[in-house]
Short mmCIF file of C-alpha atoms in Angstrom, two decimals:
data_model
loop_
_atom_site.label_atom_id
_atom_site.label_comp_id
_atom_site.label_asym_id
_atom_site.label_seq_id
_atom_site.Cartn_x
_atom_site.Cartn_y
_atom_site.Cartn_z
CA MET A 205 0.00 0.00 0.00
CA ARG A 206 1.50 3.28 -1.06
CA ILE A 207 1.06 6.42 0.93
CA ASN A 208 -0.21 9.26 -1.19
CA ARG A 209 0.56 12.34 0.84
CA MET A 210 1.45 15.62 -0.62
CA ILE A 211 4.36 17.44 1.03
CA LEU A 212 3.14 21.01 1.35
CA VAL A 213 5.74 22.45 3.66
CA PHE A 214 7.89 23.92 0.91
CA ILE A 215 5.27 24.94 -1.63
CA MET A 216 4.82 28.69 -1.92
CA SER A 217 1.49 30.01 -3.08
CA GLY A 218 1.32 32.01 -6.30
CA ILE A 219 4.36 32.75 -8.48
CA VAL A 220 7.44 34.65 -8.81
CA LEU A 221 7.86 38.01 -7.22
CA LEU A 222 8.89 35.71 -4.36
CA LEU A 223 7.29 38.08 -1.90
CA GLY A 224 3.64 37.08 -1.44
CA GLY A 225 0.27 37.86 -2.91
CA CYS A 226 -2.36 35.89 -4.73
CA GLY A 227 -2.92 34.06 -7.98
CA LEU A 228 -5.55 33.26 -10.55
CA GLY A 229 -6.84 29.99 -9.12
CA SER A 230 -6.24 26.81 -11.06
CA THR A 231 -5.41 28.41 -14.38
CA PRO A 232 -1.92 27.82 -15.82
CA PHE A 233 -1.05 31.45 -15.13
CA GLN A 234 -0.48 32.97 -11.72
CA LEU A 235 1.30 36.07 -10.53
CA LEU A 236 2.45 37.10 -7.09
CA GLN A 237 0.66 40.41 -7.33
CA PRO A 238 -2.41 41.99 -5.72
CA PRO A 239 -5.89 40.98 -6.95
CA ALA A 240 -6.50 44.46 -8.36
CA GLN A 241 -3.93 43.74 -11.06
CA SER A 242 -5.95 40.87 -12.56
CA GLN A 243 -6.55 42.86 -15.73
CA GLN A 244 -2.81 43.40 -16.11
CA GLN A 245 -2.26 39.68 -15.57
CA SER A 246 -4.79 38.93 -18.27
CA ASN A 247 -3.03 41.33 -20.63
CA ILE A 248 0.33 39.67 -19.96
CA ARG A 249 -1.18 36.28 -20.63
CA GLN A 250 -2.47 37.47 -23.98
CA GLU A 251 0.99 38.86 -24.82
CA VAL A 252 2.55 35.53 -23.92
CA LEU A 253 0.11 33.57 -26.07
CA GLN A 254 0.90 35.81 -29.03
CA GLN A 255 4.65 35.33 -28.55
CA LEU A 256 4.56 31.54 -28.26
CA PRO A 257 6.02 29.55 -31.17
CA PRO A 258 3.48 28.20 -33.68
CA HIS A 259 1.45 25.13 -32.62
CA SER A 260 2.39 25.64 -28.96
CA LYS A 261 0.42 25.66 -25.73
CA LEU A 262 1.26 26.69 -22.18
CA VAL A 263 2.37 23.89 -19.86
CA ILE A 264 3.11 23.73 -16.14
CA PRO A 265 6.41 22.32 -14.79
CA ASP A 266 5.84 19.26 -12.64
CA ASN A 267 8.04 20.36 -9.75
CA GLY A 268 9.34 23.57 -8.21
CA PRO A 269 8.51 25.97 -5.38
CA TYR A 270 5.97 28.15 -7.19
CA GLY A 271 2.80 26.08 -7.42
CA ALA A 272 0.79 25.17 -10.50
CA THR A 273 1.65 27.86 -13.02
CA ALA A 274 3.13 28.17 -16.52
CA ILE A 275 3.89 31.93 -16.56
CA PHE A 276 6.29 33.59 -14.14
CA ILE A 277 7.15 37.27 -13.61
CA LYS A 278 10.31 38.45 -11.88
CA ASP A 279 13.14 40.91 -12.22
CA ILE A 280 15.69 38.22 -13.01
CA LEU A 281 18.31 40.77 -14.14
CA GLY A 282 18.22 42.81 -10.96
CA ASP A 283 17.81 46.03 -12.93
CA GLY A 284 14.38 47.05 -11.65
CA HIS A 285 12.55 45.85 -14.77
CA ARG A 286 10.30 42.84 -14.96
CA GLN A 287 10.76 39.82 -17.17
CA VAL A 288 8.32 37.04 -18.02
CA ILE A 289 9.21 33.35 -18.35
CA ALA A 290 6.57 31.15 -19.97
CA PHE A 291 6.79 27.39 -20.54
CA TYR A 292 5.27 25.71 -23.57
CA ALA A 293 4.87 22.42 -25.40
CA ASN A 294 4.75 21.96 -29.15
CA GLU A 295 1.38 20.36 -29.92
CA SER A 296 2.64 19.04 -33.23
CA ASP A 297 5.75 17.42 -31.69
CA GLU A 298 5.29 15.72 -28.33
CA PHE A 299 9.06 15.68 -27.74
CA GLU A 300 9.57 19.43 -28.05
CA HIS A 301 9.30 21.70 -25.02
CA GLY A 302 10.77 25.02 -24.07
CA TYR A 303 10.26 28.48 -22.63
CA ILE A 304 10.30 32.06 -23.84
CA VAL A 305 11.57 35.11 -21.96
CA LEU A 306 9.87 38.46 -22.46
CA ARG A 307 10.95 41.83 -21.12
CA GLU A 308 9.00 44.97 -20.43
CA ASN A 309 10.04 47.90 -22.58
CA LYS A 310 8.14 51.19 -22.41
CA GLY A 311 4.96 49.50 -21.30
CA LYS A 312 5.14 46.75 -23.91
CA TRP A 313 6.39 43.19 -23.80
CA GLU A 314 8.98 42.03 -26.28
CA ARG A 315 10.71 38.70 -26.66
CA MET A 316 14.28 38.51 -25.35
CA ASP A 317 15.05 34.91 -26.22
CA GLN A 318 13.77 31.37 -26.37
CA VAL A 319 14.98 27.93 -25.27
CA THR A 320 13.80 24.81 -27.08
CA VAL A 321 14.76 21.34 -25.87
CA PRO A 322 13.93 17.82 -27.08
CA SER A 323 12.27 16.27 -24.04
CA ARG A 324 9.26 14.39 -22.80
CA GLY A 325 8.17 17.27 -20.58
CA ILE A 326 9.24 19.82 -17.96
CA ASP A 327 10.19 18.19 -14.68
CA PHE A 328 11.55 21.11 -12.66
CA PHE A 329 11.86 24.89 -12.66
CA GLN A 330 13.32 27.35 -10.19
CA LEU A 331 14.99 30.75 -10.22
CA ALA A 332 17.98 31.32 -7.94
CA ASP A 333 20.98 33.61 -7.77
CA LEU A 334 23.54 30.81 -7.67
CA ASP A 335 26.68 32.92 -7.98
CA GLY A 336 25.65 35.94 -5.89
CA ASP A 337 25.87 38.49 -8.72
CA GLY A 338 22.36 39.86 -8.15
CA ARG A 339 20.95 38.09 -11.21
CA SER A 340 18.84 34.96 -11.14
CA GLU A 341 19.87 31.89 -13.03
CA ILE A 342 17.10 29.92 -14.77
CA ILE A 343 17.26 26.32 -13.53
CA THR A 344 15.22 23.91 -15.62
CA GLY A 345 14.89 20.15 -15.58
CA TRP A 346 13.76 18.43 -18.75
CA LYS A 347 12.25 14.97 -18.69
CA GLY A 348 14.50 12.42 -20.31
CA GLY A 349 14.72 8.69 -20.76
CA VAL A 350 18.35 7.86 -20.02
CA ARG A 351 18.04 5.10 -17.38
CA GLY A 352 15.39 7.10 -15.57
CA ARG A 353 17.37 10.34 -15.55
CA ASN A 354 16.46 13.85 -16.67
CA GLU A 355 18.57 16.73 -17.97
CA LEU A 356 19.26 19.82 -15.92
CA GLN A 357 20.10 23.07 -17.69
CA ILE A 358 21.20 26.37 -16.17
CA HIS A 359 20.76 29.49 -18.29
CA SER A 360 21.68 33.07 -17.52
CA VAL A 361 21.15 36.28 -19.45
CA ASN A 362 24.39 37.63 -20.96
CA GLU A 363 25.40 41.21 -21.72
CA GLN A 364 23.56 41.04 -25.05
CA ASP A 365 20.35 40.11 -23.22
CA LYS A 366 20.46 36.60 -24.69
CA LEU A 367 20.14 33.31 -22.85
CA GLU A 368 23.43 31.51 -22.36
CA LEU A 369 23.76 27.85 -21.34
CA ASP A 370 26.11 27.81 -18.36
CA GLY A 371 25.82 24.22 -17.28
CA ASP A 372 23.98 20.96 -17.77
CA MET A 373 24.00 17.47 -16.27
CA LEU A 374 21.86 14.37 -15.91
CA TYR A 375 19.85 13.87 -12.74
CA THR A 376 17.03 11.80 -11.26
CA GLN A 377 15.89 14.24 -8.57
CA MET A 378 17.00 17.86 -8.28
CA LEU A 379 16.75 20.40 -5.46
CA VAL A 380 17.96 23.92 -4.79
CA THR A 381 19.07 23.93 -1.17
CA ASP A 382 21.34 25.70 1.32
CA LEU A 383 22.95 23.08 3.55
CA GLU A 384 25.62 25.54 4.69
CA GLY A 385 22.96 27.96 5.94
CA ASN A 386 24.84 30.93 4.44
CA ASN A 387 22.08 32.09 2.05
CA ARG A 388 24.14 30.86 -0.91
CA PRO A 389 22.05 28.36 -2.92
CA GLU A 390 23.53 24.99 -3.83
CA LEU A 391 22.30 22.41 -6.32
CA PHE A 392 21.60 18.94 -5.00
CA ASN A 393 21.71 16.23 -7.67
CA LEU A 394 20.43 12.76 -6.88
CA SER A 395 21.46 10.57 -9.81
CA TRP A 396 20.27 6.97 -10.05
CA ASP A 397 21.16 4.55 -12.84
CA SER A 398 18.35 1.98 -12.78
CA GLU A 399 20.21 -0.47 -15.04
CA LYS A 400 23.55 -0.42 -13.26
CA MET A 401 21.78 -0.07 -9.87
CA VAL A 402 24.07 2.68 -8.63
CA ALA A 403 23.11 6.00 -7.07
CA GLU A 404 24.99 9.14 -6.10
CA ALA A 405 23.99 12.21 -4.12
CA ALA A 406 26.08 15.27 -4.96
CA LEU A 407 26.20 18.98 -4.10
CA TYR A 408 27.21 21.53 -6.71
CA ASP A 409 28.28 25.16 -6.54
CA PHE A 410 27.91 27.53 -9.47
CA GLN A 411 31.20 29.42 -9.87
CA ASP A 412 32.39 31.59 -12.76
CA GLY A 413 29.56 30.34 -14.93
CA GLN A 414 30.29 26.66 -14.31
CA LEU A 415 28.92 23.86 -12.15
CA VAL A 416 31.51 22.66 -9.64
CA LYS A 417 30.97 19.48 -7.63
CA GLN A 418 31.62 20.12 -3.92
CA THR A 419 31.02 16.69 -2.44
CA ALA A 420 29.32 13.41 -3.28
CA LEU A 421 28.03 10.37 -1.42
CA ASP A 422 27.30 6.93 -2.91
CA LEU A 423 23.87 5.56 -1.99
CA ASP A 424 22.17 2.19 -2.37
CA GLY A 425 21.09 1.87 -6.01
CA ALA A 426 19.25 -1.47 -5.69
CA ILE A 427 15.88 0.26 -5.39
CA ASN A 428 12.63 0.68 -7.32
CA GLY A 429 12.72 4.48 -7.37
CA TYR A 430 12.33 7.52 -5.14
CA ALA A 431 9.08 8.31 -3.38
CA GLN A 432 10.36 11.58 -1.88
CA VAL A 433 13.33 13.91 -2.02
CA VAL A 434 12.79 17.07 0.02
CA THR A 435 14.92 19.73 1.67
CA GLY A 436 14.27 21.78 4.79
CA LYS A 437 15.19 22.19 8.43
CA VAL A 438 16.01 18.83 10.02
CA ASN A 439 16.50 20.34 13.48
CA GLY A 440 16.66 23.80 14.98
CA GLU A 441 20.21 24.37 13.72
CA ARG A 442 20.60 22.55 10.39
CA GLN A 443 19.21 22.26 6.91
CA GLY A 444 19.13 18.80 5.44
CA ILE A 445 17.73 16.58 2.72
CA VAL A 446 15.41 13.64 3.33
CA ILE A 447 15.27 10.84 0.74
CA VAL A 448 12.71 8.04 0.76
CA ALA A 449 13.55 5.17 -1.60
CA ASP A 450 11.08 2.44 -2.61
CA ILE A 451 12.32 -1.12 -2.22
CA GLY A 452 10.61 -4.47 -2.55
CA ALA A 453 6.85 -4.66 -3.11
CA HIS A 454 5.72 -1.98 -0.65
CA SER A 455 8.59 -1.11 1.70
CA SER A 456 11.05 1.78 1.77
CA TYR A 457 14.10 3.14 3.47
CA THR A 458 14.85 6.69 4.53
CA SER A 459 18.08 8.69 4.39
CA MET A 460 18.72 12.08 5.95
CA LEU A 461 21.68 13.94 4.47
CA ILE A 462 23.46 16.86 6.08
CA LYS A 463 26.69 18.64 5.26
CA GLU A 464 29.37 18.15 7.88
CA GLN A 465 32.93 19.44 7.49
CA GLY A 466 32.25 19.99 3.82
CA GLN A 467 31.03 16.43 3.17
CA LEU A 468 27.60 14.88 2.74
CA LYS A 469 26.68 12.53 5.57
CA ASP A 470 23.72 10.20 6.08
CA VAL A 471 22.81 10.56 9.75
CA LEU A 472 20.24 7.74 9.71
CA ASN A 473 22.36 5.02 8.12
CA ALA A 474 25.92 4.30 9.22
CA ASP A 475 26.60 2.78 5.80
CA PRO A 476 24.57 4.54 3.05
CA LEU A 477 25.17 1.57 0.74
CA ASN A 478 23.53 -0.76 3.27
CA PRO A 479 20.75 1.34 4.83
CA GLU A 480 19.02 0.15 7.97
CA PHE A 481 16.27 2.76 8.45
CA PHE A 482 13.51 0.64 6.87
CA ASN A 483 9.72 0.82 6.90
CA ALA A 484 7.35 -1.99 6.01
CA GLN A 485 5.43 0.44 3.82
CA THR A 486 6.45 3.58 1.99
CA THR A 487 6.21 6.53 4.36
CA LEU A 488 6.97 10.17 3.66
CA SER A 489 8.51 12.82 5.86
CA GLU A 490 6.82 16.11 6.66
CA ASP A 491 6.57 18.83 9.28
CA VAL A 492 3.73 17.00 10.98
CA ASN A 493 3.54 19.15 14.12
CA GLY A 494 4.00 22.57 12.50
CA ASP A 495 7.27 23.50 14.22
CA GLY A 496 9.13 24.16 10.97
CA ILE A 497 11.24 21.00 11.24
CA LEU A 498 10.95 17.88 9.07
CA GLU A 499 9.91 14.80 11.02
CA ILE A 500 10.67 11.28 9.84
CA ASP A 501 7.86 8.74 9.84
CA ARG A 502 8.90 5.41 11.37
CA MET A 503 6.32 2.64 11.51
CA LYS A 504 6.11 0.48 14.61
CA GLU A 505 3.90 -2.37 15.75
CA PRO A 506 1.42 -1.49 18.50
CA PRO A 507 2.30 -3.20 21.79
CA GLY A 508 0.70 -6.61 22.20
CA THR A 509 0.31 -7.32 18.48
CA GLU A 510 3.30 -9.60 18.00
CA ASP A 511 1.14 -12.44 16.62
CA ILE A 512 -0.70 -10.35 14.01
CA PRO A 513 0.47 -10.82 10.38
CA TYR A 514 2.12 -7.78 8.79
CA ALA A 515 -0.67 -7.54 6.23
CA ASP A 516 -3.21 -7.04 9.02
CA MET A 517 -1.05 -4.93 11.31
CA PRO A 518 -2.58 -1.57 12.43
CA PHE A 519 0.77 0.20 12.46
CA ILE A 520 1.51 3.20 14.63
CA HIS A 521 3.40 5.95 12.83
CA GLU A 522 6.06 7.32 15.15
CA TRP A 523 7.23 10.78 14.08
CA ILE A 524 10.88 11.41 14.89
CA GLN A 525 13.17 14.43 14.85
CA TRP A 526 16.92 14.35 14.54
CA THR A 527 18.23 16.50 17.39
CA PRO A 528 21.27 18.83 17.31
CA GLN A 529 22.91 16.29 19.63
CA GLY A 530 22.62 13.65 16.89
CA LYS A 531 19.86 11.60 18.52
CA LEU A 532 16.49 10.49 17.20
CA GLN A 533 13.72 11.98 19.36
CA PRO A 534 10.09 10.81 19.01
CA VAL A 535 7.70 13.76 19.00
CA MET A 536 4.33 12.23 18.12
CA ASP A 537 2.50 8.94 17.49
CA SER A 538 -0.32 8.74 14.99
CA PHE A 539 -2.57 6.27 13.21
CA TYR A 540 -3.27 6.60 9.49
CA ASP A 541 -6.24 5.26 7.58
CA PHE A 542 -5.08 5.67 3.99
CA GLU A 543 -8.22 4.15 2.56
CA ASN A 544 -10.40 6.77 4.24
CA ASN A 545 -7.81 9.59 4.22
CA TYR A 546 -7.41 10.60 7.82
CA ARG A 547 -4.76 10.74 10.53
CA PHE A 548 -5.37 10.53 14.26
CA GLU A 549 -2.80 11.81 16.73
CA LEU A 550 -2.56 9.51 19.73
CA PRO A 551 -2.44 11.20 23.16
CA VAL A 552 1.04 11.13 24.67
CA ARG A 553 -0.22 9.26 27.73
CA TRP A 554 -1.18 6.36 25.44
CA THR A 555 2.44 5.65 24.51
CA ASP A 556 3.21 1.99 25.35
CA GLN A 557 -0.11 1.82 27.25
CA VAL A 558 -2.65 1.44 24.45
CA THR A 559 -2.86 -1.07 21.63
CA LEU A 560 -4.75 -0.92 18.33
CA GLN A 561 -7.14 -3.41 16.77
CA TYR A 562 -8.97 -3.30 13.44
CA ILE A 563 -12.73 -3.85 13.68
CA GLY A 564 -15.31 -4.81 11.08
CA ASP A 565 -15.32 -7.42 8.36
CA ASN A 566 -13.31 -5.16 6.05
CA ASN A 567 -11.21 -3.33 8.66
CA GLU A 568 -13.46 -0.30 8.27
CA GLY A 569 -12.80 0.80 11.83
CA ILE A 570 -10.03 0.98 14.41
CA SER A 571 -10.33 0.41 18.14
CA PHE A 572 -7.96 1.78 20.78
CA ARG A 573 -7.69 -0.46 23.85
CA PRO A 574 -5.71 -0.48 27.11
CA LEU A 575 -2.79 -2.87 26.72
CA ARG A 576 -3.44 -4.57 30.06
CA ASN A 577 -7.23 -4.69 29.60
CA PRO A 578 -7.74 -5.20 25.85
CA GLU A 579 -11.38 -6.16 26.37
CA ILE A 580 -12.09 -2.46 27.03
CA SER A 581 -12.47 -0.09 24.10
CA LEU A 582 -11.43 3.48 24.87
CA LEU A 583 -12.33 4.78 21.42
CA GLU A 584 -13.39 3.56 18.02
CA ILE A 585 -13.07 5.47 14.75
CA LYS A 586 -15.30 3.97 12.11
CA MET A 587 -16.16 4.58 8.48
CA VAL A 588 -19.87 4.19 7.79
CA PRO A 589 -21.41 4.25 4.30
CA MET A 590 -23.86 7.12 4.04
CA SER A 591 -26.52 4.60 3.09
CA GLY A 592 -26.16 2.99 6.53
CA LYS A 593 -25.67 6.09 8.66
CA SER A 594 -29.17 6.22 10.12
CA GLN A 595 -29.10 2.56 11.14
CA GLU A 596 -25.71 2.95 12.83
CA ILE A 597 -26.82 6.05 14.74
CA GLU A 598 -29.93 4.25 15.95
CA LYS A 599 -27.87 1.24 17.03
CA TRP A 600 -25.40 3.39 18.97
CA LYS A 601 -28.16 5.37 20.67
CA ASN A 602 -29.91 2.19 21.72
CA ALA A 603 -26.63 0.91 23.17
CA GLY A 604 -26.04 4.19 25.01
CA TYR A 605 -22.84 4.99 23.12
CA GLN A 606 -21.53 8.52 22.91
CA PHE A 607 -20.40 9.43 19.39
CA VAL A 608 -19.22 12.43 17.39
CA SER A 609 -19.11 13.15 13.66
CA LEU A 610 -15.57 13.63 12.37
CA ARG A 611 -16.12 13.91 8.61
CA GLU A 612 -19.08 13.53 6.30
CA GLY A 613 -18.79 13.15 2.54
CA LYS A 614 -20.94 12.11 -0.36
CA ASP A 615 -20.48 8.38 0.19
CA LYS A 616 -18.80 8.00 3.57
CA TRP A 617 -19.27 9.17 7.13
CA ILE A 618 -16.48 8.89 9.69
CA ALA A 619 -17.44 8.94 13.34
CA GLY A 620 -15.73 8.58 16.68
CA ILE A 621 -17.49 6.25 19.13
CA PHE A 622 -17.01 5.89 22.88
CA PRO A 623 -18.45 2.39 23.44
CA GLU A 624 -18.45 2.34 27.22
CA SER A 625 -18.08 4.38 30.36
CA LEU A 626 -14.87 3.90 32.30
CA ASP A 627 -16.54 4.65 35.63
CA GLY A 628 -15.72 1.94 38.13
CA TYR A 629 -12.49 0.92 36.45
CA PRO A 630 -9.13 1.40 38.21
CA ASN A 631 -7.50 4.83 38.01
CA ALA A 632 -4.86 3.44 35.63
CA ILE A 633 -7.62 2.70 33.12
CA GLN A 634 -9.55 5.91 33.72
CA SER A 635 -6.39 7.96 33.10
CA LEU A 636 -6.38 6.66 29.53
CA ALA A 637 -9.85 8.02 28.76
CA ILE A 638 -10.02 10.45 25.86
CA SER A 639 -12.41 13.38 25.60
CA VAL A 640 -14.42 14.48 22.58
CA LYS A 641 -12.28 17.63 22.44
CA GLU A 642 -9.06 15.58 22.28
CA LEU A 643 -10.50 13.34 19.59
CA VAL A 644 -11.61 16.20 17.39
CA SER A 645 -8.35 18.13 17.78
CA GLY A 646 -6.29 15.00 17.05
CA PHE A 647 -8.24 14.07 13.91
CA THR A 648 -6.82 15.41 10.64
CA ASP A 649 -8.37 15.04 7.22
CA THR A 650 -5.57 14.05 4.82
CA LYS A 651 -7.69 14.11 1.68
CA PHE A 652 -6.50 17.03 -0.47
#
């Protein structure tokens, strides 16, 4: 079972003044400018459409920090004047993609230059001042087919206001990061050769118009692919890169790379070629508690479930931070129902005291039970088809159960049920009781 969670921590809304603002909804054209300028945005879009090569249409890069947009506005030259970058695909040739650059001149938009590349699509786009000269380089990844790798190109605008190719290389996953924390962007290239089963993580500087490899680290290449490659704060002091690689039928392993004494280091796996940070299913990292730091998701069996087959195991997802002292610190336990798209944060007092058990013929519910008294149900979260909602409510009322609605959709209703009162039980059991307020605050809808 694959986890389909979107990592939103690093996605910026709108596009490229890189300052804030709003966009034009789900259209392929968004600007980081105030809503009052929507007419100007519309005018720019019309200019772009007129300047596109024949038989072309606007297309949106698959990855990058700017959201779903095909047209970007920014002063990439640092001269106080705006430029437009617009990505396109040739409708008469599926292997031709590119972008045009327009500049504003006396209130009008004129084409500066154009890049056309044979590719299967646009994988990545980002603007960054890689060499610190006050001008932004245009970093573009084009979809390729060379053993699963794509082609990265870096263009800058020269003194003649033409685009100049300053560097290119093959990659599988690409990030712009700052592992040094000195506000000087670096390029992270994760290159995987699926035929030779070798992989390399490398950091590049951009110096004097050239890509220069700083450091590299060999990784395990006997994988199925990468489920996640993301950069961000990995503790309060460091930036890092988290990589989740798919292996086997459903499982994965996680690496966390930092830069230490100028070298890349995997802090989760002593030997990056023989990783040990495995999960039975593919799990992705995210800032799950909103503290600005990436947590790693490590699956663990609930206590008391040693005899349950892996296929039927109601795993607990233990969220872990890597501390500045180099230790792994659990910060939260949660249960995921990926079929019904929700997450429930387990109270801290339940750690090692409460076990989990699927309920229903099709595992449509989950029950949380004291480890030492598993015949007691503290809480049940259950999916009920809308067609059977009335019957379930009547049954629960007749049984005297307290219940609360957690999410209601067109076909499904998810409810939290408190099957029994804990009055009369020992204090150790009563201390595990959960309130409606705790349940509601710990329930998160993961359906985007």
